[in-house]
PDB file of C-alpha atoms and ligand atoms in Angstrom:
ATOM      1  CA  MET D   1       9.082   9.919 -25.585  1.00  0.00           C
ATOM      2  CA  ASP D   2      11.889  12.180 -24.299  1.00  0.00           C
ATOM      3  CA  THR D   3      11.759  13.839 -20.833  1.00  0.00           C
ATOM      4  CA  PRO D   4      11.013  17.449 -22.023  1.00  0.00           C
ATOM      5  CA  GLU D   5       8.126  16.201 -24.165  1.00  0.00           C
ATOM      6  CA  LEU D   6       6.792  14.116 -21.198  1.00  0.00           C
ATOM      7  CA  LEU D   7       7.144  17.064 -18.872  1.00  0.00           C
ATOM      8  CA  ALA D   8       5.284  19.339 -21.258  1.00  0.00           C
ATOM      9  CA  ARG D   9       2.423  16.926 -21.374  1.00  0.00           C
ATOM     10  CA  LEU D  10       2.379  16.373 -17.634  1.00  0.00           C
ATOM     11  CA  ASP D  11       2.443  20.118 -17.049  1.00  0.00           C
ATOM     12  CA  LYS D  12      -0.639  20.617 -19.221  1.00  0.00           C
ATOM     13  CA  ALA D  13      -2.539  17.656 -17.671  1.00  0.00           C
ATOM     14  CA  GLU D  14      -1.724  18.463 -13.946  1.00  0.00           C
ATOM     15  CA  ARG D  15      -3.485  21.868 -14.105  1.00  0.00           C
ATOM     16  CA  ARG D  16      -6.757  20.350 -15.158  1.00  0.00           C
ATOM     17  CA  PRO D  17      -9.539  20.421 -12.414  1.00  0.00           C
ATOM     18  CA  ASP D  18      -9.749  16.606 -12.461  1.00  0.00           C
ATOM     19  CA  ALA D  19      -5.960  16.258 -11.847  1.00  0.00           C
ATOM     20  CA  LEU D  20      -6.132  18.867  -9.031  1.00  0.00           C
ATOM     21  CA  ALA D  21      -9.048  16.936  -7.452  1.00  0.00           C
ATOM     22  CA  LEU D  22      -7.152  13.644  -7.825  1.00  0.00           C
ATOM     23  CA  ARG D  23      -4.109  14.875  -5.959  1.00  0.00           C
ATOM     24  CA  ALA D  24      -6.221  16.372  -3.259  1.00  0.00           C
ATOM     25  CA  ARG D  25      -7.895  12.973  -2.921  1.00  0.00           C
ATOM     26  CA  VAL D  26      -4.524  11.371  -2.704  1.00  0.00           C
ATOM     27  CA  ARG D  27      -3.446  13.808   0.106  1.00  0.00           C
ATOM     28  CA  GLY D  28      -6.675  13.049   1.970  1.00  0.00           C
ATOM     29  CA  LEU D  29      -6.133   9.234   1.648  1.00  0.00           C
ATOM     30  CA  LEU D  30      -2.504   9.638   2.927  1.00  0.00           C
ATOM     31  CA  GLY D  31      -3.917  11.415   5.984  1.00  0.00           C
ATOM     32  CA  TYR D  32      -0.501  12.845   7.117  1.00  0.00           C
ATOM     33  CA  ARG D  33      -0.067  15.431   9.865  1.00  0.00           C
ATOM     34  CA  PRO D  34       2.317  18.437   9.808  1.00  0.00           C
ATOM     35  CA  GLY D  35       5.853  17.295  10.163  1.00  0.00           C
ATOM     36  CA  ASP D  36       5.207  13.829   8.840  1.00  0.00           C
ATOM     37  CA  THR D  37       7.661  12.402   6.277  1.00  0.00           C
ATOM     38  CA  VAL D  38       5.765  11.612   3.087  1.00  0.00           C
ATOM     39  CA  LEU D  39       7.438  10.208  -0.068  1.00  0.00           C
ATOM     40  CA  ASP D  40       6.515  10.862  -3.715  1.00  0.00           C
ATOM     41  CA  VAL D  41       7.983   8.036  -5.743  1.00  0.00           C
ATOM     42  CA  GLY D  42       8.441   8.903  -9.446  1.00  0.00           C
ATOM     43  CA  CYS D  43       7.820  12.572  -8.571  1.00  0.00           C
ATOM     44  CA  GLY D  44       8.425  14.024 -12.096  1.00  0.00           C
ATOM     45  CA  GLY D  45       8.411  17.791 -12.004  1.00  0.00           C
ATOM     46  CA  GLY D  46       7.737  17.828  -8.210  1.00  0.00           C
ATOM     47  CA  THR D  47       4.245  19.418  -8.108  1.00  0.00           C
ATOM     48  CA  ALA D  48       2.767  16.884  -5.632  1.00  0.00           C
ATOM     49  CA  VAL D  49       5.814  17.249  -3.378  1.00  0.00           C
ATOM     50  CA  ALA D  50       5.416  20.996  -3.277  1.00  0.00           C
ATOM     51  CA  GLU D  51       1.714  20.653  -2.487  1.00  0.00           C
ATOM     52  CA  MET D  52       2.298  18.327   0.401  1.00  0.00           C
ATOM     53  CA  ARG D  53       5.090  20.575   1.714  1.00  0.00           C
ATOM     54  CA  ALA D  54       2.705  23.537   1.656  1.00  0.00           C
ATOM     55  CA  GLU D  55       0.383  21.441   3.888  1.00  0.00           C
ATOM     56  CA  GLY D  56       3.260  21.144   6.430  1.00  0.00           C
ATOM     57  CA  ALA D  57       4.478  17.593   5.499  1.00  0.00           C
ATOM     58  CA  ARG D  58       8.253  16.881   5.091  1.00  0.00           C
ATOM     59  CA  ALA D  59       7.693  15.812   1.538  1.00  0.00           C
ATOM     60  CA  VAL D  60      10.501  14.080  -0.344  1.00  0.00           C
ATOM     61  CA  GLY D  61      10.395  13.344  -4.099  1.00  0.00           C
ATOM     62  CA  PHE D  62      12.331  10.466  -5.671  1.00  0.00           C
ATOM     63  CA  ASP D  63      12.874   9.858  -9.374  1.00  0.00           C
ATOM     64  CA  ILE D  64      15.178   7.962 -11.593  1.00  0.00           C
ATOM     65  CA  ASP D  65      15.368  10.590 -14.362  1.00  0.00           C
ATOM     66  CA  PRO D  66      18.026  13.143 -13.836  1.00  0.00           C
ATOM     67  CA  VAL D  67      16.217  15.676 -16.125  1.00  0.00           C
ATOM     68  CA  MET D  68      12.997  15.303 -14.084  1.00  0.00           C
ATOM     69  CA  LEU D  69      14.849  15.720 -10.867  1.00  0.00           C
ATOM     70  CA  GLN D  70      16.685  18.857 -12.078  1.00  0.00           C
ATOM     71  CA  THR D  71      13.377  20.364 -13.225  1.00  0.00           C
ATOM     72  CA  ALA D  72      11.801  19.526  -9.874  1.00  0.00           C
ATOM     73  CA  ARG D  73      14.680  21.143  -8.041  1.00  0.00           C
ATOM     74  CA  ASP D  74      14.579  24.226 -10.228  1.00  0.00           C
ATOM     75  CA  ARG D  75      10.834  24.708  -9.917  1.00  0.00           C
ATOM     76  CA  HIS D  76      10.689  23.939  -6.069  1.00  0.00           C
ATOM     77  CA  PRO D  77      14.082  24.907  -4.577  1.00  0.00           C
ATOM     78  CA  GLU D  78      12.628  24.763  -1.104  1.00  0.00           C
ATOM     79  CA  SER D  79      11.602  21.123  -1.452  1.00  0.00           C
ATOM     80  CA  GLU D  80      13.716  17.859  -1.059  1.00  0.00           C
ATOM     81  CA  PHE D  81      14.356  15.554  -4.109  1.00  0.00           C
ATOM     82  CA  ALA D  82      16.635  12.620  -4.529  1.00  0.00           C
ATOM     83  CA  MET D  83      17.692  10.229  -7.121  1.00  0.00           C
ATOM     84  CA  ALA D  84      16.427   6.747  -6.404  1.00  0.00           C
ATOM     85  CA  ASP D  85      14.720   3.824  -7.964  1.00  0.00           C
ATOM     86  CA  ALA D  86      11.318   2.676  -6.491  1.00  0.00           C
ATOM     87  CA  ASN D  87      13.026  -0.613  -5.772  1.00  0.00           C
ATOM     88  CA  SER D  88      15.714   0.861  -3.596  1.00  0.00           C
ATOM     89  CA  LEU D  89      14.794   4.123  -1.875  1.00  0.00           C
ATOM     90  CA  LEU D  90      18.022   4.379   0.178  1.00  0.00           C
ATOM     91  CA  LEU D  91      16.099   5.270   3.436  1.00  0.00           C
ATOM     92  CA  PRO D  92      16.276   3.562   6.778  1.00  0.00           C
ATOM     93  CA  ASP D  93      13.466   1.131   7.694  1.00  0.00           C
ATOM     94  CA  GLY D  94      10.299   2.938   8.911  1.00  0.00           C
ATOM     95  CA  ALA D  95      11.650   6.332   7.861  1.00  0.00           C
ATOM     96  CA  ALA D  96       8.238   7.575   6.388  1.00  0.00           C
ATOM     97  CA  ARG D  97       4.587   7.973   7.338  1.00  0.00           C
ATOM     98  CA  GLY D  98       3.283   8.335   3.819  1.00  0.00           C
ATOM     99  CA  TYR D  99       4.190   6.915   0.401  1.00  0.00           C
ATOM    100  CA  ARG D 100       2.490   7.954  -2.953  1.00  0.00           C
ATOM    101  CA  ALA D 101       3.300   7.076  -6.493  1.00  0.00           C
ATOM    102  CA  GLU D 102       1.281   8.523  -9.365  1.00  0.00           C
ATOM    103  CA  ARG D 103       1.465   7.175 -12.894  1.00  0.00           C
ATOM    104  CA  VAL D 104       4.648   5.242 -12.196  1.00  0.00           C
ATOM    105  CA  PHE D 105       3.838   1.606 -11.596  1.00  0.00           C
ATOM    106  CA  HIS D 106       3.067   0.917 -15.258  1.00  0.00           C
ATOM    107  CA  ALA D 107       6.827   1.524 -15.831  1.00  0.00           C
ATOM    108  CA  ILE D 108       7.976  -0.836 -13.108  1.00  0.00           C
ATOM    109  CA  ARG D 109       8.823  -4.362 -14.120  1.00  0.00           C
ATOM    110  CA  GLU D 110       8.914  -5.879 -10.779  1.00  0.00           C
ATOM    111  CA  PRO D 111       6.124  -4.320  -8.618  1.00  0.00           C
ATOM    112  CA  GLU D 112       6.485  -6.922  -5.930  1.00  0.00           C
ATOM    113  CA  ARG D 113       9.992  -5.523  -5.225  1.00  0.00           C
ATOM    114  CA  ALA D 114       8.835  -1.930  -5.284  1.00  0.00           C
ATOM    115  CA  LEU D 115       6.040  -2.706  -2.867  1.00  0.00           C
ATOM    116  CA  ALA D 116       8.267  -4.697  -0.532  1.00  0.00           C
ATOM    117  CA  GLU D 117      10.488  -1.495  -0.495  1.00  0.00           C
ATOM    118  CA  ALA D 118       7.475   0.698   0.221  1.00  0.00           C
ATOM    119  CA  HIS D 119       6.557  -1.621   3.089  1.00  0.00           C
ATOM    120  CA  ARG D 120      10.110  -1.489   4.439  1.00  0.00           C
ATOM    121  CA  VAL D 121      10.408   2.400   4.377  1.00  0.00           C
ATOM    122  CA  LEU D 122       7.021   3.011   5.906  1.00  0.00           C
ATOM    123  CA  ALA D 123       6.629   3.039   9.627  1.00  0.00           C
ATOM    124  CA  PRO D 124       3.866   0.978  11.327  1.00  0.00           C
ATOM    125  CA  GLY D 125       0.676   3.160  11.080  1.00  0.00           C
ATOM    126  CA  GLY D 126       1.897   4.604   7.773  1.00  0.00           C
ATOM    127  CA  ARG D 127      -0.273   4.935   4.631  1.00  0.00           C
ATOM    128  CA  LEU D 128       0.401   4.191   0.917  1.00  0.00           C
ATOM    129  CA  VAL D 129      -1.551   5.475  -2.012  1.00  0.00           C
ATOM    130  CA  LEU D 130      -0.890   4.359  -5.694  1.00  0.00           C
ATOM    131  CA  VAL D 131      -2.492   6.123  -8.613  1.00  0.00           C
ATOM    132  CA  GLY D 132      -2.252   4.557 -12.081  1.00  0.00           C
ATOM    133  CA  GLN D 133      -4.041   4.422 -15.405  1.00  0.00           C
ATOM    134  CA  ASP D 134      -5.043   1.284 -17.175  1.00  0.00           C
ATOM    135  CA  TRP D 135      -3.326   1.442 -20.586  1.00  0.00           C
ATOM    136  CA  ASP D 136      -5.557  -1.237 -21.972  1.00  0.00           C
ATOM    137  CA  ALA D 137      -8.758   0.659 -21.211  1.00  0.00           C
ATOM    138  CA  PHE D 138      -8.302   4.053 -22.866  1.00  0.00           C
ATOM    139  CA  MET D 139     -11.493   5.171 -24.574  1.00  0.00           C
ATOM    140  CA  ILE D 140     -11.065   7.083 -27.722  1.00  0.00           C
ATOM    141  CA  ALA D 141     -13.666   8.338 -30.275  1.00  0.00           C
ATOM    142  CA  ALA D 142     -12.493   7.571 -33.742  1.00  0.00           C
ATOM    143  CA  ASP D 143     -14.047   6.647 -37.125  1.00  0.00           C
ATOM    144  CA  ASP D 144     -12.076   3.416 -37.367  1.00  0.00           C
ATOM    145  CA  THR D 145     -12.847   1.539 -34.103  1.00  0.00           C
ATOM    146  CA  GLU D 146     -10.836  -1.543 -34.971  1.00  0.00           C
ATOM    147  CA  LEU D 147      -7.692   0.408 -35.863  1.00  0.00           C
ATOM    148  CA  THR D 148      -8.086   2.437 -32.624  1.00  0.00           C
ATOM    149  CA  ARG D 149      -8.359  -0.748 -30.569  1.00  0.00           C
ATOM    150  CA  THR D 150      -5.100  -1.993 -32.247  1.00  0.00           C
ATOM    151  CA  LEU D 151      -3.439   1.379 -31.452  1.00  0.00           C
ATOM    152  CA  VAL D 152      -4.574   1.287 -27.757  1.00  0.00           C
ATOM    153  CA  HIS D 153      -3.378  -2.353 -27.306  1.00  0.00           C
ATOM    154  CA  ALA D 154      -0.017  -1.608 -29.071  1.00  0.00           C
ATOM    155  CA  ASN D 155       0.618   1.133 -26.515  1.00  0.00           C
ATOM    156  CA  ALA D 156      -0.341  -1.140 -23.633  1.00  0.00           C
ATOM    157  CA  ARG D 157       2.036  -3.841 -24.944  1.00  0.00           C
ATOM    158  CA  ALA D 158       4.840  -1.245 -24.976  1.00  0.00           C
ATOM    159  CA  MET D 159       4.522  -0.773 -21.153  1.00  0.00           C
ATOM    160  CA  PRO D 160       6.227  -3.122 -18.695  1.00  0.00           C
ATOM    161  CA  ASP D 161       2.970  -3.403 -16.603  1.00  0.00           C
ATOM    162  CA  PRO D 162       0.163  -1.641 -18.519  1.00  0.00           C
ATOM    163  CA  SER D 163      -2.737  -2.685 -16.215  1.00  0.00           C
ATOM    164  CA  ALA D 164      -0.672  -2.348 -12.994  1.00  0.00           C
ATOM    165  CA  PRO D 165      -3.638  -1.204 -10.811  1.00  0.00           C
ATOM    166  CA  ARG D 166      -5.609  -4.389 -11.393  1.00  0.00           C
ATOM    167  CA  ARG D 167      -3.142  -6.538  -9.512  1.00  0.00           C
ATOM    168  CA  GLN D 168      -2.164  -4.001  -6.934  1.00  0.00           C
ATOM    169  CA  PRO D 169      -4.732  -5.095  -4.194  1.00  0.00           C
ATOM    170  CA  GLU D 170      -3.383  -8.645  -4.316  1.00  0.00           C
ATOM    171  CA  LEU D 171       0.280  -7.610  -4.490  1.00  0.00           C
ATOM    172  CA  LEU D 172      -0.294  -5.200  -1.545  1.00  0.00           C
ATOM    173  CA  ARG D 173      -1.823  -7.996   0.436  1.00  0.00           C
ATOM    174  CA  ALA D 174       1.084 -10.301  -0.382  1.00  0.00           C
ATOM    175  CA  ALA D 175       3.539  -7.595   0.691  1.00  0.00           C
ATOM    176  CA  GLY D 176       1.970  -7.394   4.093  1.00  0.00           C
ATOM    177  CA  PHE D 177      -0.251  -4.291   3.806  1.00  0.00           C
ATOM    178  CA  THR D 178      -3.777  -4.239   5.262  1.00  0.00           C
ATOM    179  CA  GLY D 179      -6.841  -2.051   4.899  1.00  0.00           C
ATOM    180  CA  ILE D 180      -6.485  -2.182   1.140  1.00  0.00           C
ATOM    181  CA  GLU D 181      -9.147  -0.167  -0.762  1.00  0.00           C
ATOM    182  CA  ALA D 182      -9.516   0.752  -4.385  1.00  0.00           C
ATOM    183  CA  GLU D 183     -11.520   3.529  -5.960  1.00  0.00           C
ATOM    184  CA  GLY D 184     -11.821   4.813  -9.501  1.00  0.00           C
ATOM    185  CA  ALA D 185     -11.462   8.216 -11.093  1.00  0.00           C
ATOM    186  CA  MET D 186     -11.693   9.275 -14.829  1.00  0.00           C
ATOM    187  CA  ALA D 187      -9.772  11.844 -16.753  1.00  0.00           C
ATOM    188  CA  VAL D 188     -12.018  13.045 -19.699  1.00  0.00           C
ATOM    189  CA  PHE D 189     -10.642  15.200 -22.380  1.00  0.00           C
ATOM    190  CA  THR D 190     -12.807  16.829 -25.041  1.00  0.00           C
ATOM    191  CA  ASP D 191     -10.566  19.533 -26.302  1.00  0.00           C
ATOM    192  CA  ASP D 192      -7.188  19.917 -28.049  1.00  0.00           C
ATOM    193  CA  THR D 193      -5.211  19.465 -24.868  1.00  0.00           C
ATOM    194  CA  ALA D 194      -5.471  15.791 -25.622  1.00  0.00           C
ATOM    195  CA  VAL D 195      -3.883  16.032 -29.166  1.00  0.00           C
ATOM    196  CA  PRO D 196      -0.268  15.609 -28.036  1.00  0.00           C
ATOM    197  CA  MET D 197      -1.166  12.602 -26.025  1.00  0.00           C
ATOM    198  CA  LEU D 198      -3.176  11.122 -28.945  1.00  0.00           C
ATOM    199  CA  THR D 199      -0.248  11.913 -31.262  1.00  0.00           C
ATOM    200  CA  GLY D 200       2.123  10.109 -28.896  1.00  0.00           C
ATOM    201  CA  LEU D 201      -0.196   7.003 -28.852  1.00  0.00           C
ATOM    202  CA  ALA D 202      -0.179   6.950 -32.682  1.00  0.00           C
ATOM    203  CA  SER D 203       3.543   7.322 -32.872  1.00  0.00           C
ATOM    204  CA  ARG D 204       4.223   4.553 -30.357  1.00  0.00           C
ATOM    205  CA  ALA D 205       1.837   2.228 -32.131  1.00  0.00           C
ATOM    206  CA  ARG D 206       3.529   3.138 -35.484  1.00  0.00           C
ATOM    207  CA  ASP D 207       6.955   2.553 -33.969  1.00  0.00           C
ATOM    208  CA  ALA D 208       5.829  -0.851 -32.698  1.00  0.00           C
ATOM    209  CA  GLY D 209       4.638  -1.766 -36.313  1.00  0.00           C
ATOM    210  CA  ALA D 210       1.014  -1.951 -35.322  1.00  0.00           C
ATOM    211  CA  LEU D 211       0.017   0.921 -37.592  1.00  0.00           C
ATOM    212  CA  SER D 212       1.665   1.926 -40.919  1.00  0.00           C
ATOM    213  CA  PRO D 213       3.040   5.509 -41.063  1.00  0.00           C
ATOM    214  CA  ARG D 214       0.227   6.440 -43.388  1.00  0.00           C
ATOM    215  CA  GLN D 215      -2.435   5.000 -40.962  1.00  0.00           C
ATOM    216  CA  ALA D 216      -0.840   6.792 -37.961  1.00  0.00           C
ATOM    217  CA  GLU D 217      -0.744  10.090 -39.921  1.00  0.00           C
ATOM    218  CA  LYS D 218      -4.364   9.794 -41.044  1.00  0.00           C
ATOM    219  CA  TRP D 219      -5.548   8.825 -37.517  1.00  0.00           C
ATOM    220  CA  VAL D 220      -3.731  11.863 -35.971  1.00  0.00           C
ATOM    221  CA  ALA D 221      -5.229  14.163 -38.628  1.00  0.00           C
ATOM    222  CA  GLU D 222      -8.722  12.853 -37.825  1.00  0.00           C
ATOM    223  CA  GLN D 223      -8.105  13.543 -34.162  1.00  0.00           C
ATOM    224  CA  ARG D 224      -6.943  17.083 -34.953  1.00  0.00           C
ATOM    225  CA  ALA D 225     -10.148  17.609 -36.987  1.00  0.00           C
ATOM    226  CA  ARG D 226     -12.203  16.198 -34.102  1.00  0.00           C
ATOM    227  CA  ALA D 227     -10.497  18.695 -31.741  1.00  0.00           C
ATOM    228  CA  VAL D 228     -11.385  21.640 -33.995  1.00  0.00           C
ATOM    229  CA  SER D 229     -14.944  20.538 -34.529  1.00  0.00           C
ATOM    230  CA  GLY D 230     -15.736  19.561 -30.858  1.00  0.00           C
ATOM    231  CA  ARG D 231     -15.854  15.900 -31.486  1.00  0.00           C
ATOM    232  CA  LEU D 232     -12.778  14.707 -29.617  1.00  0.00           C
ATOM    233  CA  PHE D 233     -13.222  12.293 -26.910  1.00  0.00           C
ATOM    234  CA  LEU D 234     -10.526  10.643 -24.739  1.00  0.00           C
ATOM    235  CA  ALA D 235     -11.245   9.122 -21.348  1.00  0.00           C
ATOM    236  CA  ILE D 236      -8.591   7.531 -19.193  1.00  0.00           C
ATOM    237  CA  PRO D 237      -9.570   5.423 -16.264  1.00  0.00           C
ATOM    238  CA  TYR D 238      -7.464   5.894 -13.120  1.00  0.00           C
ATOM    239  CA  LEU D 239      -7.469   3.656 -10.050  1.00  0.00           C
ATOM    240  CA  LEU D 240      -6.404   4.779  -6.656  1.00  0.00           C
ATOM    241  CA  VAL D 241      -5.337   1.952  -4.385  1.00  0.00           C
ATOM    242  CA  SER D 242      -4.624   2.801  -0.728  1.00  0.00           C
ATOM    243  CA  ALA D 243      -3.365   0.580   2.114  1.00  0.00           C
ATOM    244  CA  ASP D 244      -2.097   0.679   5.678  1.00  0.00           C
ATOM    245  CA  ARG D 245       1.310  -0.316   6.820  1.00  0.00           C
ATOM    246  CA  THR D 246       0.386  -2.002  10.110  1.00  0.00           C
TER     247      THR D 246
HETATM  248  C1  SAM G   1       4.405   9.682 -16.048  1.00  0.00           C
HETATM  249  S1  SAM G   1       5.716  10.337 -15.021  1.00  0.00           S
HETATM  250  C2  SAM G   1       4.541  10.861 -13.592  1.00  0.00           C
HETATM  251  C3  SAM G   1       5.122  11.900 -12.818  1.00  0.00           C
HETATM  252  C4  SAM G   1       4.337  12.325 -11.585  1.00  0.00           C
HETATM  253  N1  SAM G   1       4.197  11.297 -10.692  1.00  0.00           N
HETATM  254  C5  SAM G   1       2.930  12.799 -12.093  1.00  0.00           C
HETATM  255  O1  SAM G   1       1.966  12.028 -11.885  1.00  0.00           O
HETATM  256  O2  SAM G   1       2.810  13.833 -12.754  1.00  0.00           O
HETATM  257  C6  SAM G   1       6.471   8.896 -14.336  1.00  0.00           C
HETATM  258  C7  SAM G   1       7.720   9.268 -13.574  1.00  0.00           C
HETATM  259  O3  SAM G   1       8.196   8.123 -12.888  1.00  0.00           O
HETATM  260  C8  SAM G   1       9.547   8.059 -13.022  1.00  0.00           C
HETATM  261  N2  SAM G   1       9.897   6.632 -12.819  1.00  0.00           N
HETATM  262  C9  SAM G   1       9.773   5.660 -13.715  1.00  0.00           C
HETATM  263  N3  SAM G   1      10.257   4.385 -13.287  1.00  0.00           N
HETATM  264  C10 SAM G   1      10.759   4.652 -11.956  1.00  0.00           C
HETATM  265  C11 SAM G   1      11.317   3.941 -10.965  1.00  0.00           C
HETATM  266  N4  SAM G   1      11.561   2.626 -11.119  1.00  0.00           N
HETATM  267  N5  SAM G   1      11.732   4.559  -9.823  1.00  0.00           N
HETATM  268  C12 SAM G   1      11.527   5.931  -9.648  1.00  0.00           C
HETATM  269  N6  SAM G   1      10.910   6.689 -10.592  1.00  0.00           N
HETATM  270  C13 SAM G   1      10.521   6.169 -11.731  1.00  0.00           C
HETATM  271  C14 SAM G   1       9.891   8.662 -14.307  1.00  0.00           C
HETATM  272  O4  SAM G   1      11.127   9.101 -14.463  1.00  0.00           O
HETATM  273  C15 SAM G   1       8.817   9.801 -14.442  1.00  0.00           C
HETATM  274  O5  SAM G   1       9.404  10.985 -13.777  1.00  0.00           O
END
């Protein structure tokens, strides 16, 4: 998926009430005070950075994608953004009081390195919150359950770490974090806002050779028909994993 397409999808999804509530929950779990430096790693279009800044934090967004970063800067010129990989944040030790990463760790091949870097840049007393979906556990209503299972798993296989949240508590412990807690949230779509995402899932499964072009086309047509007739159902489980840097 190219960056403009991903941005368009993220823009739609992030305005939903469940997404607003999720980001508010992350801010609560971070528990920063005005003036604290808080990092958003894999910041995308910069919405979470702007929201934390509005609450008085010194929020800094990092991303590896130059198009994402330019978009974030254009949309939020008052906020700080920088190009950096999660594995190498180019900050001094203990520079931050908060670290968040939302829907990023499924794309990271070496989460151990990224978590070691998070531990390094956080000051003692700092907080970390990771939010991620489990790509192997998407729930989709469809006539052909078996084909849909194949499609979901083909998408998961295309991700470097599709079920990243499942191992985060143990990886965080190994990285030296304490006070590790996990909680769940669910994004449920029943209208046509999910169609671009479902189309993307079908295209990725087709490109991976898991579905034929005809199967992918038919599956998407069914999903469009479901959206029109009020029968669409897509649920994405999210995990929020929080920890203390002691
Ligand atoms: C699905 S988007 C999520 C954006 C935003 N966090 C949100 O939840 O709307 C994933 C973002 O993480 C960025 N990203 C992926 N791998 C990264 C890495 N290793 N270091 C920094 N950013 C990364 C991508 O460029 C993209 O902007």
